[in-house]
PDB file of C-alpha atoms in Angstrom:
ATOM      1  CA  UNK A 107      -8.200   9.429  16.137  1.00  0.00           C
ATOM      2  CA  UNK A 108      -8.302   6.674  13.515  1.00  0.00           C
ATOM      3  CA  UNK A 109     -10.796   3.985  14.534  1.00  0.00           C
ATOM      4  CA  UNK A 110     -10.074   0.402  13.585  1.00  0.00           C
ATOM      5  CA  UNK A 111     -13.614  -0.297  12.371  1.00  0.00           C
ATOM      6  CA  UNK A 112     -13.831   2.725  10.045  1.00  0.00           C
ATOM      7  CA  UNK A 113     -12.669   2.559   6.445  1.00  0.00           C
ATOM      8  CA  UNK A 114      -9.785   4.958   5.721  1.00  0.00           C
ATOM      9  CA  UNK A 115     -10.435   7.259   2.761  1.00  0.00           C
ATOM     10  CA  UNK A 116      -7.046   8.621   1.737  1.00  0.00           C
ATOM     11  CA  UNK A 117      -7.383  12.137   0.345  1.00  0.00           C
ATOM     12  CA  UNK A 118      -4.967  13.502  -2.218  1.00  0.00           C
ATOM     13  CA  UNK A 119      -5.601  16.585  -4.357  1.00  0.00           C
ATOM     14  CA  UNK A 120      -9.182  16.840  -3.035  1.00  0.00           C
ATOM     15  CA  UNK A 121     -10.006  13.300  -4.167  1.00  0.00           C
ATOM     16  CA  UNK A 122     -10.652  10.324  -1.883  1.00  0.00           C
ATOM     17  CA  UNK A 123      -9.262   6.863  -2.645  1.00  0.00           C
ATOM     18  CA  UNK A 124      -9.676   3.397  -1.133  1.00  0.00           C
ATOM     19  CA  UNK A 125      -6.603   1.172  -1.454  1.00  0.00           C
ATOM     20  CA  UNK A 126      -7.543  -1.959   0.489  1.00  0.00           C
ATOM     21  CA  UNK A 127      -9.420  -4.587  -1.547  1.00  0.00           C
ATOM     22  CA  UNK A 128     -11.211  -5.792   1.591  1.00  0.00           C
ATOM     23  CA  UNK A 129     -12.513  -2.280   2.202  1.00  0.00           C
ATOM     24  CA  UNK A 130     -13.629  -2.060  -1.427  1.00  0.00           C
ATOM     25  CA  UNK A 131     -15.560  -5.323  -1.058  1.00  0.00           C
ATOM     26  CA  UNK A 132     -17.130  -4.089   2.194  1.00  0.00           C
ATOM     27  CA  UNK A 133     -18.252  -0.815   0.626  1.00  0.00           C
ATOM     28  CA  UNK A 134     -19.892  -2.623  -2.267  1.00  0.00           C
ATOM     29  CA  UNK A 135     -21.528  -5.517  -0.415  1.00  0.00           C
ATOM     30  CA  UNK A 136     -22.608  -3.815   2.813  1.00  0.00           C
ATOM     31  CA  UNK A 137     -23.033  -0.137   1.893  1.00  0.00           C
ATOM     32  CA  UNK A 138     -23.831  -0.379  -1.873  1.00  0.00           C
ATOM     33  CA  UNK A 139     -21.056   2.090  -2.711  1.00  0.00           C
ATOM     34  CA  UNK A 140     -19.276   1.258  -5.988  1.00  0.00           C
ATOM     35  CA  UNK A 141     -16.880   4.089  -6.836  1.00  0.00           C
ATOM     36  CA  UNK A 142     -14.614   3.829  -9.875  1.00  0.00           C
ATOM     37  CA  UNK A 143     -11.492   1.658 -10.120  1.00  0.00           C
ATOM     38  CA  UNK A 144      -8.645   3.759 -11.529  1.00  0.00           C
ATOM     39  CA  UNK A 145      -5.433   1.726 -11.091  1.00  0.00           C
ATOM     40  CA  UNK A 146      -3.421  -0.270 -13.621  1.00  0.00           C
ATOM     41  CA  UNK A 147      -0.815  -3.002 -13.306  1.00  0.00           C
ATOM     42  CA  UNK A 148       2.828  -1.914 -13.757  1.00  0.00           C
ATOM     43  CA  UNK A 149       3.397  -4.240 -16.737  1.00  0.00           C
ATOM     44  CA  UNK A 150       0.030  -3.271 -18.310  1.00  0.00           C
ATOM     45  CA  UNK A 151       0.127   0.461 -17.717  1.00  0.00           C
ATOM     46  CA  UNK A 152      -1.559   1.342 -21.022  1.00  0.00           C
ATOM     47  CA  UNK A 153      -4.582  -0.939 -20.702  1.00  0.00           C
ATOM     48  CA  UNK A 154      -7.870   0.688 -19.673  1.00  0.00           C
ATOM     49  CA  UNK A 155     -10.416  -2.145 -19.880  1.00  0.00           C
ATOM     50  CA  UNK A 156      -9.802  -3.988 -16.612  1.00  0.00           C
ATOM     51  CA  UNK A 157      -8.695  -1.574 -13.911  1.00  0.00           C
ATOM     52  CA  UNK A 158      -7.709  -2.167 -10.295  1.00  0.00           C
ATOM     53  CA  UNK A 159      -7.005  -0.351  -7.046  1.00  0.00           C
ATOM     54  CA  UNK A 160      -7.228   2.373  -5.983  1.00  0.00           C
ATOM     55  CA  UNK A 161     -10.961   2.963  -5.930  1.00  0.00           C
ATOM     56  CA  UNK A 162     -11.896   6.593  -6.574  1.00  0.00           C
ATOM     57  CA  UNK A 163     -15.075   7.661  -4.781  1.00  0.00           C
ATOM     58  CA  UNK A 164     -17.577  10.270  -5.871  1.00  0.00           C
ATOM     59  CA  UNK A 165     -17.570  13.255  -3.488  1.00  0.00           C
ATOM     60  CA  UNK A 166     -21.197  12.468  -2.611  1.00  0.00           C
ATOM     61  CA  UNK A 167     -20.145   8.950  -1.631  1.00  0.00           C
ATOM     62  CA  UNK A 168     -17.400  10.358   0.590  1.00  0.00           C
ATOM     63  CA  UNK A 169     -19.788  12.714   2.393  1.00  0.00           C
ATOM     64  CA  UNK A 170     -22.329   9.921   2.902  1.00  0.00           C
ATOM     65  CA  UNK A 171     -19.776   7.485   4.334  1.00  0.00           C
ATOM     66  CA  UNK A 172     -18.237  10.017   6.715  1.00  0.00           C
ATOM     67  CA  UNK A 173     -21.604  11.318   7.928  1.00  0.00           C
ATOM     68  CA  UNK A 174     -22.770   7.731   8.538  1.00  0.00           C
ATOM     69  CA  UNK A 175     -19.576   7.082  10.552  1.00  0.00           C
ATOM     70  CA  UNK A 176     -18.526   4.324   8.171  1.00  0.00           C
ATOM     71  CA  UNK A 177     -15.264   5.970   7.095  1.00  0.00           C
ATOM     72  CA  UNK A 178     -12.739   8.620   8.069  1.00  0.00           C
ATOM     73  CA  UNK A 179     -10.806  11.056   5.903  1.00  0.00           C
ATOM     74  CA  UNK A 180      -7.001  10.890   5.976  1.00  0.00           C
ATOM     75  CA  UNK A 181      -4.733  13.645   4.744  1.00  0.00           C
ATOM     76  CA  UNK A 182      -2.542  11.223   2.820  1.00  0.00           C
ATOM     77  CA  UNK A 183       0.041  13.783   1.711  1.00  0.00           C
ATOM     78  CA  UNK A 184       0.882  15.095   5.177  1.00  0.00           C
ATOM     79  CA  UNK A 185       0.590  11.631   6.734  1.00  0.00           C
ATOM     80  CA  UNK A 186       3.859  10.695   4.969  1.00  0.00           C
ATOM     81  CA  UNK A 187       6.850  12.045   6.914  1.00  0.00           C
ATOM     82  CA  UNK A 188      10.487  12.047   5.909  1.00  0.00           C
ATOM     83  CA  UNK A 189      12.038   8.828   7.278  1.00  0.00           C
ATOM     84  CA  UNK A 190      15.023   8.891   9.591  1.00  0.00           C
ATOM     85  CA  UNK A 191      18.232   7.172   8.544  1.00  0.00           C
ATOM     86  CA  UNK A 192      17.609   4.289  10.967  1.00  0.00           C
ATOM     87  CA  UNK A 193      14.038   3.771   9.706  1.00  0.00           C
ATOM     88  CA  UNK A 194      15.224   3.819   6.116  1.00  0.00           C
ATOM     89  CA  UNK A 195      18.042   1.371   6.839  1.00  0.00           C
ATOM     90  CA  UNK A 196      15.680  -1.026   8.647  1.00  0.00           C
ATOM     91  CA  UNK A 197      13.171  -0.871   5.758  1.00  0.00           C
ATOM     92  CA  UNK A 198      15.912  -1.599   3.201  1.00  0.00           C
ATOM     93  CA  UNK A 199      17.233  -4.544   5.215  1.00  0.00           C
ATOM     94  CA  UNK A 200      13.752  -6.032   5.538  1.00  0.00           C
ATOM     95  CA  UNK A 201      13.160  -5.620   1.820  1.00  0.00           C
ATOM     96  CA  UNK A 202      16.438  -7.350   0.912  1.00  0.00           C
ATOM     97  CA  UNK A 203      15.755 -10.118   3.434  1.00  0.00           C
ATOM     98  CA  UNK A 204      12.358 -10.713   1.845  1.00  0.00           C
ATOM     99  CA  UNK A 205      13.847 -10.824  -1.668  1.00  0.00           C
ATOM    100  CA  UNK A 206      16.613 -13.248  -0.655  1.00  0.00           C
ATOM    101  CA  UNK A 207      14.111 -15.512   1.059  1.00  0.00           C
ATOM    102  CA  UNK A 208      11.939 -15.681  -2.059  1.00  0.00           C
ATOM    103  CA  UNK A 209      14.985 -16.389  -4.254  1.00  0.00           C
ATOM    104  CA  UNK A 210      16.123 -19.146  -1.901  1.00  0.00           C
ATOM    105  CA  UNK A 211      12.725 -20.820  -1.996  1.00  0.00           C
ATOM    106  CA  UNK A 212      12.611 -20.578  -5.803  1.00  0.00           C
ATOM    107  CA  UNK A 213      16.077 -22.140  -6.131  1.00  0.00           C
ATOM    108  CA  UNK A 214      15.143 -24.973  -3.752  1.00  0.00           C
ATOM    109  CA  UNK A 215      12.018 -25.704  -5.751  1.00  0.00           C
ATOM    110  CA  UNK A 216      13.979 -25.724  -9.012  1.00  0.00           C
ATOM    111  CA  UNK A 217      16.578 -28.090  -7.523  1.00  0.00           C
ATOM    112  CA  UNK A 218      13.864 -30.490  -6.340  1.00  0.00           C
ATOM    113  CA  UNK A 219      12.265 -30.532  -9.772  1.00  0.00           C
ATOM    114  CA  UNK A 220      15.658 -31.230 -11.380  1.00  0.00           C
ATOM    115  CA  UNK A 221      16.287 -34.191  -9.060  1.00  0.00           C
ATOM    116  CA  UNK A 222      12.798 -35.645  -9.463  1.00  0.00           C
ATOM    117  CA  UNK A 223      11.213 -34.196 -12.604  1.00  0.00           C
ATOM    118  CA  UNK A 224       8.464 -36.818 -12.709  1.00  0.00           C
ATOM    119  CA  UNK A 225       6.800 -35.847  -9.444  1.00  0.00           C
ATOM    120  CA  UNK A 226       4.344 -33.306 -10.769  1.00  0.00           C
ATOM    121  CA  UNK A 227       4.253 -30.975 -13.734  1.00  0.00           C
ATOM    122  CA  UNK A 228       3.932 -27.304 -12.900  1.00  0.00           C
ATOM    123  CA  UNK A 229       1.407 -25.065 -14.632  1.00  0.00           C
ATOM    124  CA  UNK A 230       4.219 -23.567 -16.688  1.00  0.00           C
ATOM    125  CA  UNK A 231       5.353 -27.004 -17.874  1.00  0.00           C
ATOM    126  CA  UNK A 232       1.800 -27.988 -18.778  1.00  0.00           C
ATOM    127  CA  UNK A 233       1.344 -24.751 -20.733  1.00  0.00           C
ATOM    128  CA  UNK A 234       4.630 -25.198 -22.603  1.00  0.00           C
ATOM    129  CA  UNK A 235       3.752 -28.788 -23.507  1.00  0.00           C
ATOM    130  CA  UNK A 236       0.380 -27.643 -24.834  1.00  0.00           C
ATOM    131  CA  UNK A 237       2.049 -24.909 -26.898  1.00  0.00           C
ATOM    132  CA  UNK A 238       4.493 -27.431 -28.380  1.00  0.00           C
ATOM    133  CA  UNK A 239       1.635 -29.726 -29.361  1.00  0.00           C
ATOM    134  CA  UNK A 240      -0.226 -26.839 -30.993  1.00  0.00           C
ATOM    135  CA  UNK A 241       2.885 -25.806 -32.946  1.00  0.00           C
ATOM    136  CA  UNK A 242       3.368 -29.364 -34.147  1.00  0.00           C
ATOM    137  CA  UNK A 243      -0.236 -29.522 -35.306  1.00  0.00           C
ATOM    138  CA  UNK A 244       0.062 -26.208 -37.170  1.00  0.00           C
ATOM    139  CA  UNK A 245       3.297 -27.342 -38.791  1.00  0.00           C
ATOM    140  CA  UNK A 246       1.684 -30.556 -39.962  1.00  0.00           C
ATOM    141  CA  UNK A 247      -1.347 -28.740 -41.417  1.00  0.00           C
ATOM    142  CA  UNK A 248       0.763 -26.160 -43.255  1.00  0.00           C
ATOM    143  CA  UNK A 249       3.008 -28.775 -44.884  1.00  0.00           C
ATOM    144  CA  UNK A 250       6.169 -26.914 -43.858  1.00  0.00           C
ATOM    145  CA  UNK A 251       7.301 -29.348 -41.197  1.00  0.00           C
ATOM    146  CA  UNK A 252      10.968 -30.187 -40.924  1.00  0.00           C
ATOM    147  CA  UNK A 253      10.118 -33.795 -40.254  1.00  0.00           C
ATOM    148  CA  UNK A 254       7.741 -36.402 -41.627  1.00  0.00           C
ATOM    149  CA  UNK A 255       4.492 -38.117 -40.647  1.00  0.00           C
ATOM    150  CA  UNK A 256       4.280 -41.909 -40.476  1.00  0.00           C
ATOM    151  CA  UNK A 257       1.934 -43.324 -43.031  1.00  0.00           C
ATOM    152  CA  UNK A 258       1.031 -46.170 -40.695  1.00  0.00           C
ATOM    153  CA  UNK A 259       0.160 -43.789 -37.839  1.00  0.00           C
ATOM    154  CA  UNK A 260      -1.546 -40.641 -39.151  1.00  0.00           C
ATOM    155  CA  UNK A 261      -1.287 -37.618 -36.916  1.00  0.00           C
ATOM    156  CA  UNK A 262       1.982 -38.628 -35.195  1.00  0.00           C
ATOM    157  CA  UNK A 263       4.729 -36.125 -35.917  1.00  0.00           C
ATOM    158  CA  UNK A 264       8.269 -37.476 -36.193  1.00  0.00           C
ATOM    159  CA  UNK A 265      11.079 -34.888 -36.389  1.00  0.00           C
ATOM    160  CA  UNK A 266      13.797 -35.512 -38.921  1.00  0.00           C
ATOM    161  CA  UNK A 267      16.507 -34.737 -36.384  1.00  0.00           C
ATOM    162  CA  UNK A 268      16.048 -35.861 -32.823  1.00  0.00           C
ATOM    163  CA  UNK A 269      18.472 -34.720 -30.196  1.00  0.00           C
ATOM    164  CA  UNK A 270      18.212 -36.651 -26.921  1.00  0.00           C
ATOM    165  CA  UNK A 271      17.843 -34.587 -23.804  1.00  0.00           C
ATOM    166  CA  UNK A 272      20.975 -34.652 -21.639  1.00  0.00           C
ATOM    167  CA  UNK A 273      20.910 -36.460 -18.326  1.00  0.00           C
ATOM    168  CA  UNK A 274      20.605 -34.131 -15.271  1.00  0.00           C
ATOM    169  CA  UNK A 275      23.930 -35.407 -13.950  1.00  0.00           C
ATOM    170  CA  UNK A 276      25.611 -34.614 -17.263  1.00  0.00           C
ATOM    171  CA  UNK A 277      24.087 -31.159 -17.252  1.00  0.00           C
ATOM    172  CA  UNK A 278      25.411 -30.522 -13.728  1.00  0.00           C
ATOM    173  CA  UNK A 279      28.870 -31.698 -14.725  1.00  0.00           C
ATOM    174  CA  UNK A 280      28.887 -29.501 -17.825  1.00  0.00           C
ATOM    175  CA  UNK A 281      27.716 -26.494 -15.866  1.00  0.00           C
ATOM    176  CA  UNK A 282      30.357 -27.066 -13.209  1.00  0.00           C
ATOM    177  CA  UNK A 283      33.133 -27.364 -15.786  1.00  0.00           C
ATOM    178  CA  UNK A 284      32.189 -24.165 -17.620  1.00  0.00           C
ATOM    179  CA  UNK A 285      31.346 -22.054 -14.567  1.00  0.00           C
ATOM    180  CA  UNK A 286      33.781 -19.361 -13.528  1.00  0.00           C
ATOM    181  CA  UNK A 287      33.825 -17.323 -10.304  1.00  0.00           C
ATOM    182  CA  UNK A 288      32.823 -14.136 -12.171  1.00  0.00           C
ATOM    183  CA  UNK A 289      29.968 -15.816 -14.040  1.00  0.00           C
ATOM    184  CA  UNK A 290      26.489 -15.019 -12.748  1.00  0.00           C
ATOM    185  CA  UNK A 291      23.447 -17.274 -12.924  1.00  0.00           C
ATOM    186  CA  UNK A 292      21.092 -16.568 -15.830  1.00  0.00           C
ATOM    187  CA  UNK A 293      18.061 -18.089 -14.125  1.00  0.00           C
ATOM    188  CA  UNK A 294      15.164 -15.674 -13.698  1.00  0.00           C
ATOM    189  CA  UNK A 295      12.620 -15.692 -10.888  1.00  0.00           C
ATOM    190  CA  UNK A 296       9.546 -13.684 -10.055  1.00  0.00           C
ATOM    191  CA  UNK A 297       9.970 -11.762  -6.821  1.00  0.00           C
ATOM    192  CA  UNK A 298       7.080  -9.987  -5.099  1.00  0.00           C
ATOM    193  CA  UNK A 299       7.998  -6.810  -3.228  1.00  0.00           C
ATOM    194  CA  UNK A 300       5.249  -5.340  -0.984  1.00  0.00           C
ATOM    195  CA  UNK A 301       4.672  -1.684  -1.875  1.00  0.00           C
ATOM    196  CA  UNK A 302       1.993  -0.567   0.574  1.00  0.00           C
ATOM    197  CA  UNK A 303       3.002   2.814   1.974  1.00  0.00           C
ATOM    198  CA  UNK A 304       0.459   2.598   4.797  1.00  0.00           C
ATOM    199  CA  UNK A 305       2.641   0.007   6.572  1.00  0.00           C
ATOM    200  CA  UNK A 306       5.779   2.136   6.586  1.00  0.00           C
ATOM    201  CA  UNK A 307       7.178   3.295   9.894  1.00  0.00           C
ATOM    202  CA  UNK A 308       7.093   6.937   8.812  1.00  0.00           C
ATOM    203  CA  UNK A 309       3.430   6.901   7.755  1.00  0.00           C
ATOM    204  CA  UNK A 310       1.363   8.510  10.536  1.00  0.00           C
ATOM    205  CA  UNK A 311      -2.294   8.235   9.544  1.00  0.00           C
ATOM    206  CA  UNK A 312      -3.631   8.523  13.091  1.00  0.00           C
ATOM    207  CA  UNK A 313      -2.500  12.124  13.557  1.00  0.00           C
ATOM    208  CA  UNK A 314      -3.911  13.192  10.180  1.00  0.00           C
ATOM    209  CA  UNK A 315      -7.372  11.572  10.224  1.00  0.00           C
ATOM    210  CA  UNK A 316     -10.723  13.382  10.416  1.00  0.00           C
ATOM    211  CA  UNK A 317     -13.981  11.757  11.458  1.00  0.00           C
ATOM    212  CA  UNK A 318     -16.279  14.607  10.346  1.00  0.00           C
ATOM    213  CA  UNK A 319     -16.629  16.731   7.232  1.00  0.00           C
ATOM    214  CA  UNK A 320     -16.417  19.935   9.274  1.00  0.00           C
ATOM    215  CA  UNK A 321     -13.123  18.896  10.883  1.00  0.00           C
ATOM    216  CA  UNK A 322     -11.660  18.014   7.493  1.00  0.00           C
ATOM    217  CA  UNK A 323     -12.849  21.347   6.084  1.00  0.00           C
ATOM    218  CA  UNK A 324     -11.221  23.288   8.912  1.00  0.00           C
ATOM    219  CA  UNK A 325      -7.947  21.442   8.275  1.00  0.00           C
ATOM    220  CA  UNK A 326      -8.128  22.283   4.561  1.00  0.00           C
ATOM    221  CA  UNK A 327      -8.301  18.615   3.558  1.00  0.00           C
ATOM    222  CA  UNK A 328     -11.860  18.435   2.220  1.00  0.00           C
ATOM    223  CA  UNK A 329     -14.261  21.177   1.019  1.00  0.00           C
ATOM    224  CA  UNK A 330     -17.233  19.350  -0.556  1.00  0.00           C
ATOM    225  CA  UNK A 331     -20.090  20.366  -0.349  1.00  0.00           C
ATOM    226  CA  UNK A 332     -19.459  24.106  -0.517  1.00  0.00           C
ATOM    227  CA  UNK A 333     -22.199  25.420  -2.858  1.00  0.00           C
ATOM    228  CA  UNK A 334     -26.008  25.022  -3.042  1.00  0.00           C
ATOM    229  CA  UNK A 335     -25.635  22.761  -6.082  1.00  0.00           C
ATOM    230  CA  UNK A 336     -23.157  20.523  -4.272  1.00  0.00           C
ATOM    231  CA  UNK A 337     -25.416  20.340  -1.204  1.00  0.00           C
ATOM    232  CA  UNK A 338     -28.323  19.449  -3.494  1.00  0.00           C
ATOM    233  CA  UNK A 339     -26.291  16.648  -5.053  1.00  0.00           C
ATOM    234  CA  UNK A 340     -25.439  15.261  -1.610  1.00  0.00           C
ATOM    235  CA  UNK A 341     -29.083  15.428  -0.516  1.00  0.00           C
ATOM    236  CA  UNK A 342     -30.369  13.710  -3.662  1.00  0.00           C
ATOM    237  CA  UNK A 343     -27.636  11.083  -3.500  1.00  0.00           C
ATOM    238  CA  UNK A 344     -28.497  10.255   0.111  1.00  0.00           C
ATOM    239  CA  UNK A 345     -32.211  10.123  -0.660  1.00  0.00           C
ATOM    240  CA  UNK A 346     -31.762   7.594  -3.465  1.00  0.00           C
ATOM    241  CA  UNK A 347     -29.178   5.641  -1.463  1.00  0.00           C
ATOM    242  CA  UNK A 348     -31.526   5.316   1.511  1.00  0.00           C
ATOM    243  CA  UNK A 349     -34.115   3.779  -0.825  1.00  0.00           C
ATOM    244  CA  UNK A 350     -31.653   0.991  -1.640  1.00  0.00           C
ATOM    245  CA  UNK A 351     -30.391   2.184  -5.017  1.00  0.00           C
ATOM    246  CA  UNK A 352     -26.814   1.956  -6.292  1.00  0.00           C
ATOM    247  CA  UNK A 353     -25.463   5.070  -8.016  1.00  0.00           C
ATOM    248  CA  UNK A 354     -22.784   5.618 -10.623  1.00  0.00           C
ATOM    249  CA  UNK A 355     -21.657   8.479 -12.839  1.00  0.00           C
ATOM    250  CA  UNK A 356     -24.228   9.383 -15.470  1.00  0.00           C
ATOM    251  CA  UNK A 357     -22.473  11.954 -17.649  1.00  0.00           C
ATOM    252  CA  UNK A 358     -22.558   9.621 -20.671  1.00  0.00           C
ATOM    253  CA  UNK A 359     -26.352   9.500 -20.475  1.00  0.00           C
ATOM    254  CA  UNK A 360     -27.074  13.192 -19.904  1.00  0.00           C
ATOM    255  CA  UNK A 361     -27.404  13.125 -16.118  1.00  0.00           C
ATOM    256  CA  UNK A 362     -25.422  13.346 -12.911  1.00  0.00           C
ATOM    257  CA  UNK A 363     -26.048   9.728 -11.850  1.00  0.00           C
ATOM    258  CA  UNK A 364     -27.104   6.382 -13.190  1.00  0.00           C
ATOM    259  CA  UNK A 365     -29.537   4.771 -10.767  1.00  0.00           C
ATOM    260  CA  UNK A 366     -29.438   0.973 -10.423  1.00  0.00           C
ATOM    261  CA  UNK A 367     -31.977  -1.212  -8.553  1.00  0.00           C
ATOM    262  CA  UNK A 368     -29.094  -3.437  -7.387  1.00  0.00           C
ATOM    263  CA  UNK A 369     -25.401  -4.087  -7.919  1.00  0.00           C
ATOM    264  CA  UNK A 370     -24.373  -2.750 -11.374  1.00  0.00           C
ATOM    265  CA  UNK A 371     -22.597  -6.058 -12.006  1.00  0.00           C
ATOM    266  CA  UNK A 372     -26.016  -7.742 -12.006  1.00  0.00           C
ATOM    267  CA  UNK A 373     -28.492  -5.068 -13.111  1.00  0.00           C
ATOM    268  CA  UNK A 374     -28.867  -2.416 -15.794  1.00  0.00           C
ATOM    269  CA  UNK A 375     -29.649   1.101 -14.625  1.00  0.00           C
ATOM    270  CA  UNK A 376     -33.313   2.118 -14.591  1.00  0.00           C
ATOM    271  CA  UNK A 377     -32.843   5.897 -14.431  1.00  0.00           C
ATOM    272  CA  UNK A 378     -30.506   8.645 -15.540  1.00  0.00           C
ATOM    273  CA  UNK A 379     -30.856  11.276 -12.822  1.00  0.00           C
ATOM    274  CA  UNK A 380     -30.429  15.054 -13.161  1.00  0.00           C
ATOM    275  CA  UNK A 381     -30.229  17.449 -10.207  1.00  0.00           C
ATOM    276  CA  UNK A 382     -32.373  20.578  -9.832  1.00  0.00           C
ATOM    277  CA  UNK A 383     -30.841  22.468  -6.918  1.00  0.00           C
ATOM    278  CA  UNK A 384     -33.973  24.409  -5.844  1.00  0.00           C
ATOM    279  CA  UNK A 385     -37.755  24.506  -6.468  1.00  0.00           C
ATOM    280  CA  UNK A 386     -37.344  27.905  -8.144  1.00  0.00           C
ATOM    281  CA  UNK A 387     -34.609  26.816 -10.583  1.00  0.00           C
ATOM    282  CA  UNK A 388     -35.702  27.371 -14.223  1.00  0.00           C
ATOM    283  CA  UNK A 389     -36.365  24.332 -16.403  1.00  0.00           C
ATOM    284  CA  UNK A 390     -37.017  24.924 -20.104  1.00  0.00           C
ATOM    285  CA  UNK A 391     -39.526  22.768 -22.020  1.00  0.00           C
ATOM    286  CA  UNK A 392     -36.843  21.737 -24.525  1.00  0.00           C
ATOM    287  CA  UNK A 393     -34.774  20.328 -21.654  1.00  0.00           C
ATOM    288  CA  UNK A 394     -37.692  18.129 -20.623  1.00  0.00           C
ATOM    289  CA  UNK A 395     -38.140  16.907 -24.204  1.00  0.00           C
ATOM    290  CA  UNK A 396     -34.406  16.251 -24.599  1.00  0.00           C
ATOM    291  CA  UNK A 397     -34.173  14.347 -21.322  1.00  0.00           C
ATOM    292  CA  UNK A 398     -37.201  12.245 -22.216  1.00  0.00           C
ATOM    293  CA  UNK A 399     -35.878  11.360 -25.658  1.00  0.00           C
ATOM    294  CA  UNK A 400     -32.374  10.628 -24.412  1.00  0.00           C
ATOM    295  CA  UNK A 401     -33.618   8.426 -21.604  1.00  0.00           C
ATOM    296  CA  UNK A 402     -35.904   6.452 -23.888  1.00  0.00           C
ATOM    297  CA  UNK A 403     -33.166   6.146 -26.507  1.00  0.00           C
ATOM    298  CA  UNK A 404     -30.876   4.541 -23.945  1.00  0.00           C
ATOM    299  CA  UNK A 405     -33.671   2.304 -22.545  1.00  0.00           C
ATOM    300  CA  UNK A 406     -33.964   4.313 -19.341  1.00  0.00           C
ATOM    301  CA  UNK A 407     -36.369   6.742 -17.745  1.00  0.00           C
ATOM    302  CA  UNK A 408     -34.952  10.161 -16.976  1.00  0.00           C
ATOM    303  CA  UNK A 409     -35.313  11.188 -13.358  1.00  0.00           C
ATOM    304  CA  UNK A 410     -35.526  14.888 -12.489  1.00  0.00           C
ATOM    305  CA  UNK A 411     -34.493  15.274  -8.846  1.00  0.00           C
ATOM    306  CA  UNK A 412     -35.450  18.538  -7.141  1.00  0.00           C
ATOM    307  CA  UNK A 413     -33.860  19.492  -3.810  1.00  0.00           C
ATOM    308  CA  UNK A 414     -35.459  21.841  -1.299  1.00  0.00           C
ATOM    309  CA  UNK A 415     -32.660  23.260   0.881  1.00  0.00           C
ATOM    310  CA  UNK A 416     -35.015  24.756   3.472  1.00  0.00           C
ATOM    311  CA  UNK A 417     -37.036  21.592   4.076  1.00  0.00           C
ATOM    312  CA  UNK A 418     -34.143  19.195   3.338  1.00  0.00           C
ATOM    313  CA  UNK A 419     -36.498  17.235   1.102  1.00  0.00           C
ATOM    314  CA  UNK A 420     -36.260  15.795  -2.403  1.00  0.00           C
ATOM    315  CA  UNK A 421     -38.918  15.501  -5.097  1.00  0.00           C
ATOM    316  CA  UNK A 422     -38.607  13.155  -8.058  1.00  0.00           C
ATOM    317  CA  UNK A 423     -40.190  13.370 -11.515  1.00  0.00           C
ATOM    318  CA  UNK A 424     -39.800  10.516 -14.015  1.00  0.00           C
ATOM    319  CA  UNK A 425     -39.856  11.356 -17.748  1.00  0.00           C
ATOM    320  CA  UNK A 426     -40.309   8.905 -20.607  1.00  0.00           C
ATOM    321  CA  UNK A 427     -40.715   9.765 -24.281  1.00  0.00           C
ATOM    322  CA  UNK A 428     -43.957   8.279 -25.635  1.00  0.00           C
ATOM    323  CA  UNK A 429     -43.498   9.498 -29.219  1.00  0.00           C
ATOM    324  CA  UNK A 430     -47.191  10.169 -29.879  1.00  0.00           C
ATOM    325  CA  UNK A 431     -47.783  12.254 -32.956  1.00  0.00           C
TER     326      UNK A 431
END
């Protein structure tokens, strides 16, 4: 059963996502779990610098959170059922009601501004005025202005043709005289439509939630960890996490994790960590040299993390390249 105080991790294609920004903030501030933001805005779908929800978690982070009873796994695919005709009709009516309400409020605000335009300038009006002033200044500096500049008052732009703005009453009269019954308004408004699927009537997360890794594995929702290497990664991750470190992906620096002494937004990583899944696993001398050089070249120490499956213990070896010759 889905508990209200546990963070839902929605699983799709063997990957766990967090969609609620409050849950993301809780994971980072209280449990030092960062994950990776993977979402983009609809009108900026090609940008990849500033990403947003959902938050994709490392499998080791998922196992840690579930075992610590901080989160539950939800089979997100099967939690979505086909809606009935009545549920679909009710959802559509609510959506249209919300849109019409937002349009009504926008039209009322526009009418109030037209009646009393001097009350307060909106942010859009302030931005447009600033853009006009900047264009006038550029036109003056380039010498291609369509008007002239007073010699008595340098810096004051005077257009050669000035058209007075029509009175609001005149504008209303003109609009009324030219409007026809088939003519539609050309005014555009921004309408926000909620798109959270977890609030839909046909989304049943409670019957598809799993509070343990074993229960999720039996249901075929989650399989990690399934191999000795994966169990070693989970053990090493937990060991570093319990010491207060933050972890992130370290593939760019030749390791499995980057190890931070605090929040990565405030600190640089101190270690690039590699996993050795057993005390008998071979480790060639050239690997040690390469790890040491790479870590020093990226201003980090390389951390070799050895996991003993029988004792459930981890050993750590720090390597730094001294460069003595």
